[in-house]
């Protein structure tokens, strides 16, 4: 029996160490990101310059005073976030130290104990020790080892043991619409409406009072007292009425001396007394705010009320409203059933989207018994459009957020009721698996969010957050599906189902639409957005192609099928004829590309890149940054680049076009070599690259587009082409060997090379401005690739190329810094998505 107890204790410690290690790794990554934001804000403040005379050359920039204010706020926010993250880091490290001590004590009891004899458990112990130095791959391996030795996953979140919150709570809260203006009649009518509208039958069960329900002072025995003018019958009678409707009553208090309104007392110092009062009244839910705290940490104040509620003899859902100040997702699972990850929401688009983004950071911490809370719903309060409210409700459902209605349900319109009553969207929120969906692509306003559901299904959100119509693309790889997976689409807002591998729809501005996919025992629920699978279709599609999209989908399914086409020849020929006007080519292998059009309706002329690969360069990037050589390796890389610059200047002198052509020939090599080496290493080691393969290959492709553009301008003759060939051959082989020997010096070398590129293109621009080089019209390929104005000139092209080179400079110096710190590239997120 003692051996079994020791085995169980060991596994619990093992799981706790892995959990804490993963949390610490996440906090460290967040701190690095915030340090980067702080540094960028500081540098921007130092370098802000007025607009150039030709403002059309640049992106639209706000007035200087606005920029300064904005950057100062970013700097302040970053410093605050870093301080909070440092506190979290210290707390986690303290916990890790305590767990390590417990492990040592356990092992010292009997180092040769039979419960530690299986090789699986010994290997698991090794994995713990490695993961303790923050190797997350070993942490994952340890989890697998535990499962192999016990048959189940022992990773625990140390949940609050009150048996509540197995799915996110649903109900209503008074604050968003009524603020402090609440009274008994309103609450009873709301409970009546919850039943009469059918919302109660859908799972909306909590009727929650927020702030201002109590008198400003406690009674002679220090008990909270309901405000007599608003609740003459008392809270106990109100709870009885709500319970008689088959609903539950929630109440509000604060982990401070006063509540946030300052109109009633908080519960700080009265936790046991107030918890027993709430239980005696029949309260089912407590929202616990964070105002007037006397400066003590929420980590000290909230557990006191949590323990008091557990001792109150009544199960009460405990909702921490700590506003995400000390990252409650990392510690509140053992304290409450939900925890606010954000500040208060407001009834507008920007507030709603920012709360969704902030909450998304903590997705991995949510699950049955404990939920991330981005604040209550604003649906129906009038500050957003119906489409925006639909997006709001859909994202909250996918994120497994509490669905607490915040409008006046007594007088809501039919559209609001219909939105809140969508059974299929609610089912996503209440799914028994309890896995929070999260954003799986980033970098633009066209976003893909996804998360697993029970019964082998996947929830998918396609979110157009831009102010205009757009088509959002979801790739199977983004959501964990194999490329050949066949699915069936169901629109959860239209409640319609149809077999399809690909579904095409144009997303209007901020308009959600819902689809569900299911076939071959794989289901995909698309919660919002105009859906495209992204397998072979494009973000831009001509009207003709759009009309024939269904037949194109049929063709694609046929190509993926292994069944006989016998008896379907006529049908196939008919379908081919329908789409042939919108296809550029069709052959025996079924590889087809729709005609692609620009936004103005003209045909897309380029095969080397597609419209969705175009972008606007960040011309506001700091061009003056320079990495000062700090060690011998830095000086070697710096001197090597300066030597190459000397040779280049000696040969080309003032021929800036030819100089740029040779520069781009060389600059396209490092990203390709680095991406290739990392790709091979990833295959060899069976490990992820952290996005660096894609980032480096994006850089190489961008440099190639620079060369294509410069080639259009320079029109090189045969001997110049021969020089390009020779330079490329020599540099590729030399850099390849260089990268194999020392990637960190290779990236530093490339960073310095890009610094010189910025200087070269600055000289090029000066020559144009001085009239030494004619400011000719920009090549068509450059106008389309960088989304330049139709009347763009050479000056505009060189400006955006120079901005690209500055970005490549920063990426390579960043990569070198990572490796000089003794880490691998995959340990830091790659800067994907600039191009």
PDB file of C-alpha atoms in Angstrom, residues 631-643 738 744-750 752-753:
ATOM      1  CA  UNK A 631      32.698  40.171 -29.691  1.00  0.00           C
ATOM      2  CA  UNK A 632      35.188  38.541 -32.018  1.00  0.00           C
ATOM      3  CA  UNK A 633      32.526  36.768 -34.095  1.00  0.00           C
ATOM      4  CA  UNK A 634      30.615  40.019 -34.600  1.00  0.00           C
ATOM      5  CA  UNK A 635      33.775  41.765 -35.720  1.00  0.00           C
ATOM      6  CA  UNK A 636      34.592  38.973 -38.198  1.00  0.00           C
ATOM      7  CA  UNK A 637      31.117  39.224 -39.745  1.00  0.00           C
ATOM      8  CA  UNK A 638      31.245  43.041 -39.803  1.00  0.00           C
ATOM      9  CA  UNK A 639      34.676  43.217 -41.439  1.00  0.00           C
ATOM     10  CA  UNK A 640      33.740  40.579 -44.032  1.00  0.00           C
ATOM     11  CA  UNK A 641      30.710  42.605 -45.111  1.00  0.00           C
ATOM     12  CA  UNK A 642      32.733  45.828 -45.219  1.00  0.00           C
ATOM     13  CA  UNK A 643      35.296  44.110 -47.460  1.00  0.00           C
ATOM     14  CA  UNK A 738      29.549  29.150 -43.466  1.00  0.00           C
ATOM     15  CA  UNK A 744      24.875  32.534 -35.472  1.00  0.00           C
ATOM     16  CA  UNK A 745      27.792  34.201 -37.305  1.00  0.00           C
ATOM     17  CA  UNK A 746      26.049  33.576 -40.634  1.00  0.00           C
ATOM     18  CA  UNK A 747      22.933  35.406 -39.441  1.00  0.00           C
ATOM     19  CA  UNK A 748      25.067  38.232 -38.026  1.00  0.00           C
ATOM     20  CA  UNK A 749      26.857  38.465 -41.371  1.00  0.00           C
ATOM     21  CA  UNK A 750      23.488  38.647 -43.151  1.00  0.00           C
ATOM     22  CA  UNK A 752      25.302  43.470 -41.558  1.00  0.00           C
ATOM     23  CA  UNK A 753      24.800  42.743 -45.256  1.00  0.00           C
TER      24      UNK A 753
END
